[in-house]
CSV table of C-alpha atoms in Angstrom, one decimal:
chain,number,residue,atom,x,y,z
A,1,UNK,CA,130.6,63.7,61.1
A,2,UNK,CA,132.0,61.3,63.6
A,3,UNK,CA,134.4,62.2,66.4
A,4,UNK,CA,138.0,61.4,64.9
A,5,UNK,CA,136.9,63.4,61.7
A,6,UNK,CA,135.5,66.4,63.9
A,7,UNK,CA,139.0,66.5,65.7
A,8,UNK,CA,141.4,66.1,62.7
A,9,UNK,CA,139.0,69.0,61.2
A,10,UNK,CA,139.2,71.1,64.2
A,11,UNK,CA,143.8,70.3,64.1
A,12,UNK,CA,143.2,71.8,60.1
A,13,UNK,CA,141.3,74.4,60.5
A,14,UNK,CA,143.7,75.5,63.4
A,15,UNK,CA,146.7,74.9,61.5
A,16,UNK,CA,145.4,77.1,59.0
A,17,UNK,CA,144.7,80.0,61.2
A,18,UNK,CA,148.1,79.6,63.0
A,19,UNK,CA,149.5,80.1,59.3
A,20,UNK,CA,147.6,83.0,58.5
A,21,UNK,CA,148.6,84.8,61.8
A,22,UNK,CA,152.1,84.0,61.1
A,23,UNK,CA,152.6,84.2,57.2
A,24,UNK,CA,151.5,88.2,57.4
A,25,UNK,CA,153.5,89.4,54.3
A,26,UNK,CA,154.6,87.6,51.2
A,27,UNK,CA,156.8,89.5,48.8
A,28,UNK,CA,156.2,89.0,44.7
A,29,UNK,CA,158.6,90.7,42.1
A,30,UNK,CA,158.3,89.8,38.5
A,31,UNK,CA,162.1,88.7,37.7
A,32,UNK,CA,165.2,89.1,39.6
A,33,UNK,CA,167.8,90.7,37.1
A,34,UNK,CA,167.6,94.1,36.5
A,35,UNK,CA,169.6,95.7,33.5
A,36,UNK,CA,171.7,98.8,33.5
A,37,UNK,CA,171.2,100.3,30.2
A,38,UNK,CA,173.8,102.8,31.5
A,39,UNK,CA,171.1,106.0,30.5
A,40,UNK,CA,168.6,104.1,33.1
A,41,UNK,CA,167.9,101.1,34.8
A,42,UNK,CA,165.2,98.4,34.8
A,43,UNK,CA,162.8,99.5,37.8
A,44,UNK,CA,161.5,97.1,40.3
A,45,UNK,CA,157.7,96.2,39.9
A,46,UNK,CA,156.5,93.9,42.6
A,47,UNK,CA,153.3,93.1,45.2
A,48,UNK,CA,152.9,92.9,48.4
A,49,UNK,CA,150.5,90.7,49.9
A,50,UNK,CA,149.3,91.7,53.6
A,51,UNK,CA,147.0,91.1,56.1
A,52,UNK,CA,145.5,94.5,57.6
A,53,UNK,CA,143.5,93.0,60.3
A,54,UNK,CA,146.9,91.1,61.9
A,55,UNK,CA,149.2,94.1,62.3
A,56,UNK,CA,147.9,95.3,65.4
A,57,UNK,CA,148.5,99.2,64.4
A,58,UNK,CA,151.6,98.9,62.5
A,59,UNK,CA,152.9,99.6,59.2
A,60,UNK,CA,154.1,97.6,56.4
A,61,UNK,CA,157.0,99.0,54.4
A,62,UNK,CA,158.6,98.0,51.7
A,63,UNK,CA,162.6,98.6,50.7
A,64,UNK,CA,165.1,98.5,48.1
A,65,UNK,CA,169.0,98.4,49.7
A,66,UNK,CA,171.8,98.5,47.7
A,67,UNK,CA,174.8,97.3,50.0
A,68,UNK,CA,178.5,96.5,50.4
A,69,UNK,CA,179.5,93.7,52.5
A,70,UNK,CA,182.8,93.0,53.6
A,71,UNK,CA,182.9,90.8,56.5
A,72,UNK,CA,180.5,87.6,57.4
A,73,UNK,CA,177.1,89.4,59.3
A,74,UNK,CA,177.4,86.7,62.1
A,75,UNK,CA,180.6,88.0,63.2
A,76,UNK,CA,179.2,90.9,64.4
A,77,UNK,CA,179.4,90.2,67.9
A,78,UNK,CA,180.9,93.5,69.3
A,79,UNK,CA,178.6,96.5,67.4
A,80,UNK,CA,180.9,96.5,64.3
A,81,UNK,CA,179.4,96.5,61.4
A,82,UNK,CA,180.6,94.5,58.2
A,83,UNK,CA,177.7,96.0,55.4
A,84,UNK,CA,177.6,99.0,54.6
A,85,UNK,CA,174.4,100.6,53.0
A,86,UNK,CA,175.6,102.4,49.6
A,87,UNK,CA,171.9,103.4,48.8
A,88,UNK,CA,168.3,103.1,50.5
A,89,UNK,CA,165.3,103.6,49.9
A,90,UNK,CA,161.8,102.9,51.8
A,91,UNK,CA,158.1,102.9,50.4
A,92,UNK,CA,155.0,102.7,52.8
A,93,UNK,CA,152.3,100.5,51.6
A,94,UNK,CA,150.2,100.5,54.4
A,95,UNK,CA,148.1,102.5,55.7
A,96,UNK,CA,148.4,104.1,52.6
A,97,UNK,CA,151.0,107.2,52.2
A,98,UNK,CA,150.2,108.3,48.4
A,99,UNK,CA,152.7,105.8,46.9
A,100,UNK,CA,150.5,104.8,43.5
A,101,UNK,CA,152.6,103.7,40.7
A,102,UNK,CA,151.7,103.3,36.9
A,103,UNK,CA,150.1,99.4,36.9
A,104,UNK,CA,152.4,97.8,34.3
A,105,UNK,CA,151.1,94.4,32.6
A,106,UNK,CA,153.7,92.8,35.2
A,107,UNK,CA,152.0,94.5,38.5
A,108,UNK,CA,148.3,92.8,36.7
A,109,UNK,CA,149.9,89.7,36.7
A,110,UNK,CA,151.5,89.9,40.1
A,111,UNK,CA,148.3,91.6,41.5
A,112,UNK,CA,145.7,88.6,40.0
A,113,UNK,CA,148.3,86.0,41.9
A,114,UNK,CA,148.3,88.3,45.5
A,115,UNK,CA,144.5,89.1,45.4
A,116,UNK,CA,142.4,91.8,47.1
A,117,UNK,CA,145.0,92.0,49.8
A,118,UNK,CA,148.2,93.0,47.1
A,119,UNK,CA,149.9,96.6,47.5
A,120,UNK,CA,151.9,97.3,43.8
A,121,UNK,CA,154.8,99.0,44.4
A,122,UNK,CA,158.2,100.0,41.5
A,123,UNK,CA,161.4,101.2,43.0
A,124,UNK,CA,163.6,103.4,40.3
A,125,UNK,CA,167.2,102.4,40.8
A,126,UNK,CA,169.9,105.3,40.6
A,127,UNK,CA,171.7,105.2,37.4
A,128,UNK,CA,175.1,105.6,39.4
A,129,UNK,CA,174.6,102.5,41.6
A,130,UNK,CA,177.4,99.3,41.2
A,131,UNK,CA,176.3,96.2,39.5
A,132,UNK,CA,176.0,93.1,41.7
A,133,UNK,CA,179.8,91.6,42.1
A,134,UNK,CA,180.7,88.5,44.5
A,135,UNK,CA,184.5,88.2,45.1
A,136,UNK,CA,184.3,84.5,45.8
A,137,UNK,CA,185.2,83.2,49.2
A,138,UNK,CA,188.0,80.5,50.2
A,139,UNK,CA,186.7,76.9,50.8
A,140,UNK,CA,186.8,77.1,54.5
A,141,UNK,CA,184.6,80.4,54.4
A,142,UNK,CA,180.5,80.2,55.2
A,143,UNK,CA,178.2,83.2,55.5
A,144,UNK,CA,177.2,85.5,53.0
A,145,UNK,CA,180.1,86.6,50.6
A,146,UNK,CA,182.0,89.6,50.5
A,147,UNK,CA,180.5,92.3,47.4
A,148,UNK,CA,177.8,94.8,45.9
A,149,UNK,CA,174.2,93.5,46.1
A,150,UNK,CA,170.9,94.3,46.1
A,151,UNK,CA,168.0,93.5,48.8
A,152,UNK,CA,164.2,94.2,48.5
A,153,UNK,CA,162.8,93.7,52.2
A,154,UNK,CA,159.4,94.1,53.1
A,155,UNK,CA,158.6,94.6,56.5
A,156,UNK,CA,155.6,95.4,59.6
A,157,UNK,CA,157.5,98.0,62.0
A,158,UNK,CA,155.8,101.2,63.5
A,159,UNK,CA,158.5,103.5,62.0
A,160,UNK,CA,160.7,103.1,58.5
A,161,UNK,CA,164.0,101.8,58.8
A,162,UNK,CA,163.7,100.8,62.5
A,163,UNK,CA,166.9,100.6,65.2
A,164,UNK,CA,165.4,97.1,66.7
A,165,UNK,CA,166.0,94.4,65.1
A,166,UNK,CA,162.7,93.3,63.6
A,167,UNK,CA,161.1,89.7,64.1
A,168,UNK,CA,161.6,86.8,61.0
A,169,UNK,CA,157.5,86.5,60.6
A,170,UNK,CA,157.1,89.9,60.0
A,171,UNK,CA,159.6,90.0,57.2
A,172,UNK,CA,160.1,89.0,53.7
A,173,UNK,CA,163.2,89.5,51.5
A,174,UNK,CA,165.0,88.6,48.5
A,175,UNK,CA,167.6,89.3,46.8
A,176,UNK,CA,168.1,90.5,43.1
A,177,UNK,CA,170.8,91.5,40.9
A,178,UNK,CA,172.1,94.6,38.8
A,179,UNK,CA,173.2,93.8,36.1
A,180,UNK,CA,175.2,94.8,32.6
A,181,UNK,CA,174.4,93.0,29.3
A,182,UNK,CA,176.6,94.1,26.5
A,183,UNK,CA,175.1,96.6,23.6
A,184,UNK,CA,174.0,95.3,20.8
A,185,UNK,CA,176.5,95.9,18.2
A,186,UNK,CA,179.7,94.1,19.8
A,187,UNK,CA,181.6,93.5,16.0
A,188,UNK,CA,183.6,96.8,16.5
A,189,UNK,CA,187.2,96.5,15.9
A,190,UNK,CA,188.9,95.1,18.8
A,191,UNK,CA,192.5,96.2,20.2
A,192,UNK,CA,195.9,96.0,19.1
A,193,UNK,CA,199.3,96.0,20.6
A,194,UNK,CA,203.0,96.1,18.6
A,195,UNK,CA,205.8,96.4,20.3
A,196,UNK,CA,209.7,95.7,18.5
A,197,UNK,CA,212.4,93.8,21.0
A,198,UNK,CA,215.9,93.8,20.1
A,199,UNK,CA,218.3,91.8,22.4
A,200,UNK,CA,221.7,91.9,23.2
A,201,UNK,CA,224.4,90.7,20.2
A,202,UNK,CA,221.8,90.6,17.5
A,203,UNK,CA,221.7,93.9,15.1
A,204,UNK,CA,217.9,92.9,14.1
A,205,UNK,CA,215.0,93.2,16.6
A,206,UNK,CA,211.7,90.7,16.9
A,207,UNK,CA,208.4,92.1,16.0
A,208,UNK,CA,205.4,91.2,17.9
A,209,UNK,CA,201.7,92.1,17.2
A,210,UNK,CA,198.9,90.8,18.6
A,211,UNK,CA,194.9,91.9,18.1
A,212,UNK,CA,191.1,91.0,18.6
A,213,UNK,CA,188.9,91.0,16.2
A,214,UNK,CA,186.4,92.8,18.2
A,215,UNK,CA,186.0,94.9,20.8
A,216,UNK,CA,183.6,92.7,23.4
A,217,UNK,CA,182.9,89.1,23.7
A,218,UNK,CA,180.5,87.1,25.6
A,219,UNK,CA,181.1,84.7,28.5
A,220,UNK,CA,182.3,81.4,27.3
A,221,UNK,CA,183.0,82.4,24.0
A,222,UNK,CA,186.2,81.4,22.5
A,223,UNK,CA,188.4,84.5,21.9
A,224,UNK,CA,190.7,84.3,18.9
A,225,UNK,CA,193.9,86.1,19.4
A,226,UNK,CA,195.4,86.9,16.2
A,227,UNK,CA,199.2,87.0,16.8
A,228,UNK,CA,202.0,88.0,13.9
A,229,UNK,CA,205.5,87.6,14.2
A,230,UNK,CA,208.5,88.7,12.2
A,231,UNK,CA,211.5,87.1,13.6
A,232,UNK,CA,214.6,88.7,11.8
A,233,UNK,CA,217.0,87.4,14.7
A,234,UNK,CA,219.5,84.4,15.2
A,235,UNK,CA,217.4,83.3,17.7
A,236,UNK,CA,214.1,80.8,18.0
A,237,UNK,CA,211.3,81.4,20.1
A,238,UNK,CA,210.1,78.4,21.5
A,239,UNK,CA,206.9,79.0,23.2
A,240,UNK,CA,203.9,80.9,23.4
A,241,UNK,CA,202.1,82.4,26.1
A,242,UNK,CA,198.7,83.8,26.3
A,243,UNK,CA,197.2,84.7,30.0
A,244,UNK,CA,194.1,86.5,31.0
A,245,UNK,CA,194.0,87.9,34.2
A,246,UNK,CA,191.0,89.6,35.8
A,247,UNK,CA,191.8,93.1,38.2
A,248,UNK,CA,189.3,93.7,40.8
A,249,UNK,CA,189.3,97.6,42.0
A,250,UNK,CA,188.0,98.2,45.4
A,251,UNK,CA,187.5,101.4,45.7
A,252,UNK,CA,184.6,101.9,48.2
A,253,UNK,CA,186.1,101.6,51.8
A,254,UNK,CA,190.0,101.7,50.3
A,255,UNK,CA,192.2,101.2,47.1
A,256,UNK,CA,192.6,97.5,47.2
A,257,UNK,CA,193.6,96.3,44.1
A,258,UNK,CA,193.2,92.7,43.3
A,259,UNK,CA,195.2,90.6,40.2
A,260,UNK,CA,194.5,87.3,39.7
A,261,UNK,CA,194.9,85.1,36.8
A,262,UNK,CA,191.8,83.3,35.0
A,263,UNK,CA,193.8,81.8,32.4
A,264,UNK,CA,197.2,80.6,31.8
A,265,UNK,CA,197.2,78.4,28.4
A,266,UNK,CA,201.1,77.9,26.6
A,267,UNK,CA,200.6,77.2,23.2
A,268,UNK,CA,203.6,74.9,21.2
A,269,UNK,CA,204.4,76.9,18.7
A,270,UNK,CA,207.8,77.7,17.5
A,271,UNK,CA,209.5,79.9,15.1
A,272,UNK,CA,212.6,79.9,13.5
A,273,UNK,CA,215.0,82.7,13.4
A,274,UNK,CA,214.4,84.6,10.1
A,275,UNK,CA,211.0,83.6,9.6
A,276,UNK,CA,207.5,84.6,10.3
A,277,UNK,CA,204.5,83.7,12.2
A,278,UNK,CA,201.0,84.5,11.6
A,279,UNK,CA,197.9,82.4,13.4
A,280,UNK,CA,195.0,82.7,15.1
A,281,UNK,CA,195.0,80.8,18.9
A,282,UNK,CA,191.6,80.0,21.0
A,283,UNK,CA,191.2,80.6,24.2
A,284,UNK,CA,188.4,80.7,26.6
A,285,UNK,CA,188.4,81.8,30.2
A,286,UNK,CA,186.2,80.3,32.7
A,287,UNK,CA,185.1,80.0,36.0
A,288,UNK,CA,184.8,76.4,35.6
A,289,UNK,CA,188.5,76.3,35.5
A,290,UNK,CA,188.6,79.0,38.6
A,291,UNK,CA,186.6,77.1,41.2
A,292,UNK,CA,189.1,77.5,44.3
A,293,UNK,CA,190.8,81.2,43.5
A,294,UNK,CA,189.8,82.9,46.7
A,295,UNK,CA,188.9,86.4,45.8
A,296,UNK,CA,187.8,86.6,42.5
A,297,UNK,CA,184.9,88.6,41.4
A,298,UNK,CA,181.9,87.2,40.0
A,299,UNK,CA,178.4,88.1,39.2
A,300,UNK,CA,176.1,88.4,41.8
A,301,UNK,CA,175.5,85.0,43.2
A,302,UNK,CA,171.8,84.4,44.3
A,303,UNK,CA,171.3,81.4,46.9
A,304,UNK,CA,173.5,78.2,45.9
A,305,UNK,CA,173.0,79.1,42.0
A,306,UNK,CA,176.1,79.0,39.3
A,307,UNK,CA,177.2,82.4,38.1
A,308,UNK,CA,180.1,83.4,36.1
A,309,UNK,CA,183.2,85.6,35.4
A,310,UNK,CA,182.0,88.9,36.3
A,311,UNK,CA,181.8,91.4,33.4
A,312,UNK,CA,183.7,94.1,32.6
A,313,UNK,CA,182.4,97.5,34.5
A,314,UNK,CA,181.3,99.9,32.3
A,315,UNK,CA,181.4,103.7,33.3
A,316,UNK,CA,179.7,106.7,32.0
A,317,UNK,CA,181.4,109.6,31.8
A,318,UNK,CA,181.4,112.0,34.7
A,319,UNK,CA,180.4,108.9,36.6
A,320,UNK,CA,182.3,108.8,40.5
A,321,UNK,CA,184.0,105.6,40.7
A,322,UNK,CA,183.7,105.6,44.8
A,323,UNK,CA,180.0,105.0,44.8
A,324,UNK,CA,180.6,101.6,42.4
A,325,UNK,CA,182.6,99.6,45.0
A,326,UNK,CA,183.9,96.9,42.9
A,327,UNK,CA,185.6,98.0,39.7
A,328,UNK,CA,186.4,95.3,37.2
A,329,UNK,CA,188.1,94.8,34.3
A,330,UNK,CA,190.2,91.7,32.1
A,331,UNK,CA,193.5,92.2,30.0
A,332,UNK,CA,195.2,89.5,27.8
A,333,UNK,CA,199.0,89.5,28.1
A,334,UNK,CA,200.7,87.2,24.7
A,335,UNK,CA,204.3,86.1,25.9
A,336,UNK,CA,206.8,84.9,23.5
A,337,UNK,CA,209.9,82.8,25.0
A,338,UNK,CA,213.1,83.8,22.7
A,339,UNK,CA,215.9,81.3,23.5
A,340,UNK,CA,219.3,82.4,23.0
A,341,UNK,CA,220.6,79.1,21.4
A,342,UNK,CA,224.0,78.2,21.5
A,343,UNK,CA,225.3,76.2,24.6
A,344,UNK,CA,223.3,77.8,27.1
A,345,UNK,CA,219.9,77.6,25.5
A,346,UNK,CA,217.2,78.5,28.1
A,347,UNK,CA,219.6,79.5,30.5
A,348,UNK,CA,219.2,82.5,28.5
A,349,UNK,CA,216.1,82.8,27.4
A,350,UNK,CA,213.7,86.2,27.6
A,351,UNK,CA,211.0,87.2,26.6
A,352,UNK,CA,208.7,89.5,24.4
A,353,UNK,CA,204.9,90.7,25.7
A,354,UNK,CA,202.3,92.5,24.6
A,355,UNK,CA,198.7,93.4,26.5
A,356,UNK,CA,195.3,93.6,25.2
A,357,UNK,CA,192.3,95.1,26.6
A,358,UNK,CA,189.6,92.2,27.3
A,359,UNK,CA,185.8,93.6,27.7
A,360,UNK,CA,183.7,89.8,29.0
A,361,UNK,CA,180.2,90.5,29.1
A,362,UNK,CA,176.5,88.8,28.7
A,363,UNK,CA,174.1,88.8,25.6
A,364,UNK,CA,171.1,90.2,26.0
A,365,UNK,CA,168.9,87.2,26.6
A,366,UNK,CA,165.7,86.6,24.6
A,367,UNK,CA,162.7,87.5,27.1
A,368,UNK,CA,161.4,85.2,29.6
A,369,UNK,CA,159.4,85.7,32.0
A,370,UNK,CA,159.0,84.5,35.3
A,371,UNK,CA,158.1,85.6,38.9
A,372,UNK,CA,158.9,84.9,42.5
A,373,UNK,CA,157.6,85.6,45.6
A,374,UNK,CA,158.9,84.8,49.2
A,375,UNK,CA,156.6,84.6,52.8
A,376,UNK,CA,157.7,85.7,56.3
A,377,UNK,CA,158.9,83.6,58.5
A,378,UNK,CA,161.6,82.5,56.2
A,379,UNK,CA,159.2,80.8,53.2
A,380,UNK,CA,160.8,79.6,50.4
A,381,UNK,CA,161.2,81.0,46.8
A,382,UNK,CA,159.6,79.7,43.9
A,383,UNK,CA,160.1,80.0,40.4
A,384,UNK,CA,157.6,78.8,37.3
A,385,UNK,CA,157.9,77.7,34.2
A,386,UNK,CA,157.5,79.8,30.9
A,387,UNK,CA,153.8,77.2,30.9
A,388,UNK,CA,152.6,78.3,34.4
A,389,UNK,CA,153.5,82.1,33.9
A,390,UNK,CA,150.8,81.2,30.8
A,391,UNK,CA,148.6,79.9,33.0
A,392,UNK,CA,148.9,82.9,35.6
A,393,UNK,CA,148.2,85.3,33.2
A,394,UNK,CA,145.1,83.3,32.3
A,395,UNK,CA,144.0,83.6,35.8
A,396,UNK,CA,143.5,79.1,35.7
């Protein structure tokens, strides 16, 4: 080995030793989305890879926190907190403090990846916690958005949840989501609403009935709104408008309630005097049409990946709504614009409106196993494909 090769070898050896010193922790998780089944929640199963020789007598902890953010953390310059922890749980991994989770196939795969220095852990998520929701920031806003999120964090310290700020190289963290999926049976009869309205100078009314075919719809799927009209007046229905509104109820720190229109669609259907109408009109509320609406509730976002409109909040009986942080619901409004006719025409037009509750959720996905890891000192997160996952399971 010549001098240059020896120098290069020495430099590479030093670099590897330096990396092994700084990258003291690696956090492995089997998935990023954890499903709330109403009666129970998927446990968080993970592994932390640590190097006892580099701890210098300190301990290693892993923490799961559910928090509500209502301001940018980088504005916390005068001691004000823009984060409220709703629920926190700590586990000491090293030295061993008695946490012995039942090893699952996911643990086994992650331990195989982490090697002999891996320590397994399991968090059981409380059933009364909110799902991950983000309020869409304005275009000029930067930093962490307002909303509810979950974070798994492993760190090196002398005690659990120390008050002093931890060095970046002593932590590794990953945001995860708590989500709800629609139940297997979504074909229950949908809601129906009726109204009968009379007008001045008319002795007969307009009957409007609106209904949905089922109770729950999936994000991105067309929603058929069945509309039946019996116009017994001498007036003409000149237009049908369908509106979908999202209501976000922030119940954690105040009684704020926001209503945002996520769809407003006009249909050029006319209904003549003394006639009937029976037709299904299709609508599809999408986030793509609402990218600029500040304060819209979205599914909890992981990094910069795309997300969807937030799903409805499903509340079990007896739950404390305040703990849920943000409640999301939807409703459909069906409007008929009725013209008076005559010389004044549309100047004296009036409308008839009914409202229908709408439940938007995601279908249960087909099982797709991936794993994620995050290293201390800001290491990148990684995702592997299903083929790579098979190689991990097989140990190749």
